[in-house]
Amino acid sequence: MTIDEIIKAALAEDVGNGDHTSLSTIPQWAIGRANLLIKENGILCGVDIARKVFNTVDPDLDFQVFIEDGNDVVPGDIVFSVSGKVISILTGERLALNFMQRLSGIATNTRLMVNELKGTKARLLDTRKTTPNFRELEKMAVRTGGGENHRMGLYDMILIKDNHVDFAGGIKQAIKAVHNYIKDKALDLKIEIEVRNFDELNLVMETGGVDRIMLDNFNVSDLKKAVELVASRFETEASGNITLKNIREYAKTGVDFISSGQLTHQIRSLDMSLKADF
């Protein structure tokens, strides 16, 4: 689903057969202006999405931007103004805020975690733990916050997880099956495999045929040992129970990547509001 399709579907869900509150209280001819006001510190994300929302509601609305995505914002900052028919502004208000608050919350949380990686080689990745049909936007917010996208879906990378290994009959069988499949389908995809312990790690290193090893739920000391064992023969990725409080300790092990589902699925939206400007 494209961003334009997401916005149209969201407007259809919210507006239905009309914004009857605005239509009944505001004259059709009324013209006004409103400003997006920031109410807490954070990283801004979603300005262009808000513009698309208001322009989809009413192409004649005038949208002026004062602060772009990726910038730090503080209480009292005015991000943009939108002017034109008041009914149109009020109809798009909540949807624009819903997008901006959530995306800015993701960008803010991502930036906090990225800052903890300074001075290490680790790079922060998101996961597929995203809101259905909202993935493109949430992953955009991760990038805005300074993180990187792991993969967009099931189609752009091979990631052999524990269930794949178990159902395939083991690590060697799963890796062999992947290579047969890639060759048969003439695909060019990177291969990553998840390991749960040192026995599985050693078996993967013995088998080879992968680009990256995901060390799942390893504690910090075990992760450090695992990274040393891999010795840069494969890319390494830490995943599982990694939070803002402990991410730096994981990064200091020398791991290449750290992935965290918390970037997108445990988010508090950034507080902001749209206020009439008289």
Short mmCIF file of C-alpha atoms in Angstrom, two decimals:
data_model
loop_
_atom_site.label_atom_id
_atom_site.label_comp_id
_atom_site.label_asym_id
_atom_site.label_seq_id
_atom_site.Cartn_x
_atom_site.Cartn_y
_atom_site.Cartn_z
CA MET A 1 0.00 0.00 0.00
CA THR A 2 1.45 3.38 -1.03
CA ILE A 3 1.46 6.43 1.23
CA ASP A 4 -1.27 8.06 -0.88
CA GLU A 5 -3.39 4.91 -0.56
CA ILE A 6 -2.82 4.82 3.20
CA ILE A 7 -3.97 8.44 3.53
CA LYS A 8 -7.05 7.93 1.37
CA ALA A 9 -8.04 4.81 3.30
CA ALA A 10 -7.48 6.57 6.63
CA LEU A 11 -9.59 9.54 5.56
CA ALA A 12 -12.37 7.22 4.40
CA GLU A 13 -12.28 5.49 7.80
CA ASP A 14 -12.40 8.78 9.71
CA VAL A 15 -14.69 10.97 7.60
CA GLY A 16 -17.18 8.41 6.32
CA ASN A 17 -20.07 10.32 4.74
CA GLY A 18 -19.00 13.65 6.18
CA ASP A 19 -17.49 15.58 9.07
CA HIS A 20 -20.92 16.45 10.42
CA THR A 21 -19.62 18.33 13.47
CA SER A 22 -17.64 20.79 11.37
CA LEU A 23 -20.31 20.97 8.68
CA SER A 24 -22.97 21.83 11.26
CA THR A 25 -20.99 24.38 13.30
CA ILE A 26 -18.78 26.17 10.77
CA PRO A 27 -20.08 28.23 7.81
CA GLN A 28 -19.03 26.87 4.44
CA TRP A 29 -17.44 30.20 3.55
CA ALA A 30 -15.34 30.53 6.74
CA ILE A 31 -11.60 30.96 6.15
CA GLY A 32 -8.99 30.47 8.84
CA ARG A 33 -5.50 29.39 9.81
CA ALA A 34 -4.10 26.84 12.25
CA ASN A 35 -0.60 26.06 13.50
CA LEU A 36 0.95 22.76 14.54
CA LEU A 37 2.28 23.36 18.06
CA ILE A 38 4.91 21.13 19.71
CA LYS A 39 4.28 20.31 23.38
CA GLU A 40 7.33 18.20 24.31
CA ASN A 41 10.93 17.64 23.28
CA GLY A 42 11.52 15.20 20.44
CA ILE A 43 12.52 14.53 16.85
CA LEU A 44 10.10 15.68 14.19
CA CYS A 45 8.73 13.30 11.56
CA GLY A 46 5.72 13.35 9.26
CA VAL A 47 5.53 16.91 7.95
CA ASP A 48 5.14 15.81 4.32
CA ILE A 49 2.53 13.26 5.39
CA ALA A 50 0.52 15.99 7.11
CA ARG A 51 0.79 18.10 3.96
CA LYS A 52 -0.55 15.21 1.89
CA VAL A 53 -3.46 14.73 4.33
CA PHE A 54 -4.58 18.34 4.13
CA ASN A 55 -4.06 18.53 0.35
CA THR A 56 -6.08 15.34 -0.09
CA VAL A 57 -8.92 16.84 1.96
CA ASP A 58 -8.75 20.12 0.07
CA PRO A 59 -6.16 20.91 -2.64
CA ASP A 60 -6.78 24.64 -2.11
CA LEU A 61 -5.42 24.67 1.44
CA ASP A 62 -2.16 26.57 1.84
CA PHE A 63 0.51 24.67 3.78
CA GLN A 64 3.61 26.48 5.04
CA VAL A 65 6.47 24.57 6.70
CA PHE A 66 8.74 26.14 9.34
CA ILE A 67 10.55 23.04 10.66
CA GLU A 68 11.50 20.02 8.52
CA ASP A 69 11.59 16.32 9.44
CA GLY A 70 14.61 15.11 11.40
CA ASN A 71 15.02 18.30 13.42
CA ASP A 72 14.91 18.55 17.19
CA VAL A 73 11.78 20.27 18.46
CA VAL A 74 10.89 21.75 21.85
CA PRO A 75 7.65 22.90 23.48
CA GLY A 76 6.34 26.03 21.81
CA ASP A 77 7.81 25.33 18.37
CA ILE A 78 5.46 25.89 15.45
CA VAL A 79 6.12 23.27 12.79
CA PHE A 80 3.73 24.39 10.07
CA SER A 81 0.65 26.44 9.39
CA VAL A 82 -2.32 25.47 7.25
CA SER A 83 -4.82 28.03 6.00
CA GLY A 84 -7.97 28.03 3.91
CA LYS A 85 -11.48 26.71 4.48
CA VAL A 86 -11.92 26.06 8.20
CA ILE A 87 -14.07 22.99 7.58
CA SER A 88 -11.28 21.44 5.50
CA ILE A 89 -8.69 22.19 8.19
CA LEU A 90 -10.82 20.60 10.91
CA THR A 91 -11.59 17.56 8.77
CA GLY A 92 -7.91 16.78 8.27
CA GLU A 93 -6.77 17.81 11.75
CA ARG A 94 -6.96 14.53 13.66
CA LEU A 95 -5.56 12.34 10.89
CA ALA A 96 -2.60 14.66 10.34
CA LEU A 97 -1.93 14.66 14.09
CA ASN A 98 -2.25 10.88 14.35
CA PHE A 99 0.39 10.43 11.68
CA MET A 100 2.75 13.07 13.00
CA GLN A 101 2.50 12.12 16.66
CA ARG A 102 3.22 8.44 16.06
CA LEU A 103 5.95 8.97 13.47
CA SER A 104 7.64 11.60 15.62
CA GLY A 105 7.46 9.22 18.59
CA ILE A 106 9.25 6.53 16.58
CA ALA A 107 11.87 8.99 15.30
CA THR A 108 12.45 10.30 18.82
CA ASN A 109 12.89 6.85 20.33
CA THR A 110 15.16 5.81 17.48
CA ARG A 111 17.39 8.89 17.94
CA LEU A 112 17.75 8.16 21.66
CA MET A 113 18.94 4.63 20.91
CA VAL A 114 21.22 5.72 18.06
CA ASN A 115 22.87 8.23 20.37
CA GLU A 116 23.77 5.36 22.71
CA LEU A 117 25.78 3.73 19.90
CA LYS A 118 28.20 6.62 19.43
CA GLY A 119 31.80 5.49 19.56
CA THR A 120 30.93 1.89 18.65
CA LYS A 121 30.69 0.13 15.28
CA ALA A 122 27.12 -1.05 15.86
CA ARG A 123 24.30 0.14 13.62
CA LEU A 124 20.68 0.19 14.75
CA LEU A 125 18.08 -1.76 12.77
CA ASP A 126 14.32 -1.97 12.99
CA THR A 127 12.27 -5.17 12.54
CA ARG A 128 9.02 -6.33 10.91
CA LYS A 129 7.17 -5.60 14.18
CA THR A 130 5.19 -2.79 12.58
CA THR A 131 1.54 -1.78 12.38
CA PRO A 132 -0.13 -3.64 9.47
CA ASN A 133 -0.32 -1.47 6.32
CA PHE A 134 1.70 1.23 8.12
CA ARG A 135 5.16 -0.27 7.64
CA GLU A 136 6.46 2.11 5.00
CA LEU A 137 5.71 5.11 7.20
CA GLU A 138 7.06 3.59 10.41
CA LYS A 139 10.28 2.53 8.71
CA MET A 140 10.58 6.03 7.27
CA ALA A 141 10.36 7.35 10.84
CA VAL A 142 13.16 4.99 11.91
CA ARG A 143 15.37 6.40 9.14
CA THR A 144 14.45 9.94 10.17
CA GLY A 145 15.63 9.13 13.69
CA GLY A 146 18.98 7.87 12.38
CA GLY A 147 18.29 4.14 12.36
CA GLU A 148 18.36 1.75 9.41
CA ASN A 149 15.75 -0.58 7.94
CA HIS A 150 16.48 -4.29 8.37
CA ARG A 151 14.19 -5.49 5.59
CA MET A 152 10.88 -4.20 4.28
CA GLY A 153 9.16 -7.57 4.24
CA LEU A 154 9.50 -11.26 3.57
CA TYR A 155 10.52 -10.63 -0.03
CA ASP A 156 13.76 -8.65 0.11
CA MET A 157 16.00 -10.82 2.31
CA ILE A 158 16.29 -14.41 3.50
CA LEU A 159 16.09 -14.61 7.29
CA ILE A 160 16.15 -18.20 8.57
CA LYS A 161 14.62 -18.07 12.05
CA ASP A 162 14.22 -20.73 14.73
CA ASN A 163 10.92 -22.05 13.37
CA HIS A 164 12.37 -22.34 9.87
CA VAL A 165 15.30 -24.34 11.25
CA ASP A 166 13.05 -26.58 13.32
CA PHE A 167 10.58 -27.29 10.51
CA ALA A 168 13.38 -27.79 7.96
CA GLY A 169 14.99 -30.43 10.15
CA GLY A 170 18.07 -28.51 11.23
CA ILE A 171 20.50 -25.74 10.37
CA LYS A 172 22.37 -27.55 7.59
CA GLN A 173 19.12 -28.62 5.94
CA ALA A 174 17.67 -25.12 6.12
CA ILE A 175 20.75 -23.46 4.61
CA LYS A 176 20.98 -26.05 1.85
CA ALA A 177 17.29 -25.61 1.03
CA VAL A 178 17.70 -21.84 0.85
CA HIS A 179 20.58 -22.11 -1.61
CA ASN A 180 18.65 -24.56 -3.79
CA TYR A 181 15.66 -22.20 -3.77
CA ILE A 182 17.70 -19.10 -4.61
CA LYS A 183 19.42 -20.90 -7.46
CA ASP A 184 16.15 -22.29 -8.82
CA LYS A 185 14.41 -18.89 -8.66
CA ALA A 186 17.49 -16.94 -9.85
CA LEU A 187 17.26 -14.61 -6.87
CA ASP A 188 19.91 -12.28 -5.48
CA LEU A 189 19.15 -12.05 -1.77
CA LYS A 190 21.32 -11.77 1.31
CA ILE A 191 21.01 -14.69 3.75
CA GLU A 192 20.81 -14.31 7.50
CA ILE A 193 20.26 -17.05 10.06
CA GLU A 194 19.21 -16.84 13.69
CA VAL A 195 21.03 -18.87 16.34
CA ARG A 196 19.94 -19.45 19.92
CA ASN A 197 23.09 -20.84 21.52
CA PHE A 198 26.76 -21.60 20.93
CA ASP A 199 26.07 -25.07 19.55
CA GLU A 200 23.95 -23.55 16.79
CA LEU A 201 26.51 -20.79 16.23
CA ASN A 202 29.32 -23.30 15.76
CA LEU A 203 27.19 -25.36 13.38
CA VAL A 204 26.42 -22.29 11.25
CA MET A 205 30.09 -21.31 11.09
CA GLU A 206 30.96 -24.88 10.11
CA THR A 207 28.25 -24.98 7.43
CA GLY A 208 28.79 -21.49 6.00
CA GLY A 209 26.68 -20.17 3.15
CA VAL A 210 25.20 -17.18 5.01
CA ASP A 211 25.99 -13.48 5.10
CA ARG A 212 24.92 -12.61 8.64
CA ILE A 213 24.31 -14.41 11.92
CA MET A 214 21.62 -13.14 14.26
CA LEU A 215 22.55 -13.87 17.87
CA ASP A 216 19.14 -14.04 19.49
CA ASN A 217 18.67 -13.41 23.21
CA PHE A 218 22.37 -13.70 24.01
CA ASN A 219 23.32 -11.83 27.18
CA VAL A 220 26.11 -9.26 26.93
CA SER A 221 28.96 -11.54 28.03
CA ASP A 222 27.86 -14.37 25.73
CA LEU A 223 27.40 -11.93 22.85
CA LYS A 224 30.95 -10.66 23.29
CA LYS A 225 32.25 -14.23 23.25
CA ALA A 226 30.16 -15.05 20.15
CA VAL A 227 31.40 -11.98 18.25
CA GLU A 228 34.97 -13.00 19.04
CA LEU A 229 34.28 -16.54 17.79
CA VAL A 230 32.83 -15.27 14.53
CA ALA A 231 35.93 -13.08 14.09
CA SER A 232 34.39 -11.06 11.23
CA ARG A 233 33.86 -14.12 9.01
CA PHE A 234 30.17 -13.21 8.95
CA GLU A 235 28.25 -10.08 9.83
CA THR A 236 26.80 -10.27 13.35
CA GLU A 237 23.52 -8.98 14.67
CA ALA A 238 22.25 -8.85 18.25
CA SER A 239 18.52 -9.14 18.87
CA GLY A 240 16.15 -9.79 21.74
CA ASN A 241 15.34 -7.82 24.91
CA ILE A 242 17.50 -4.88 23.90
CA THR A 243 16.34 -1.57 25.37
CA LEU A 244 17.52 2.01 25.70
CA LYS A 245 18.98 1.11 29.09
CA ASN A 246 21.18 -1.76 27.90
CA ILE A 247 21.83 -1.11 24.21
CA ARG A 248 25.21 0.53 24.78
CA GLU A 249 26.52 -2.51 26.65
CA TYR A 250 25.48 -4.70 23.71
CA ALA A 251 27.09 -2.29 21.24
CA LYS A 252 30.41 -2.36 23.12
CA THR A 253 30.75 -6.11 22.36
CA GLY A 254 31.80 -5.25 18.79
CA VAL A 255 28.61 -6.57 17.16
CA ASP A 256 27.89 -5.13 13.70
CA PHE A 257 24.14 -4.60 14.01
CA ILE A 258 21.57 -4.35 16.78
CA SER A 259 17.91 -4.85 15.92
CA SER A 260 15.09 -3.79 18.20
CA GLY A 261 11.36 -4.27 17.75
CA GLN A 262 10.83 -1.57 20.37
CA LEU A 263 11.57 1.04 17.73
CA THR A 264 8.13 0.56 16.22
CA HIS A 265 5.93 -1.55 18.47
CA GLN A 266 6.42 -0.01 21.93
CA ILE A 267 6.10 3.68 21.15
CA ARG A 268 4.63 6.65 22.98
CA SER A 269 3.45 9.30 20.55
CA LEU A 270 5.02 12.75 20.72
CA ASP A 271 2.66 15.36 22.17
CA MET A 272 1.57 18.08 19.73
CA SER A 273 -1.64 19.84 18.76
CA LEU A 274 -3.19 21.91 15.99
CA LYS A 275 -4.36 25.28 17.26
CA ALA A 276 -6.40 28.00 15.57
CA ASP A 277 -4.39 31.14 14.81
CA PHE A 278 -6.41 34.34 15.14
#
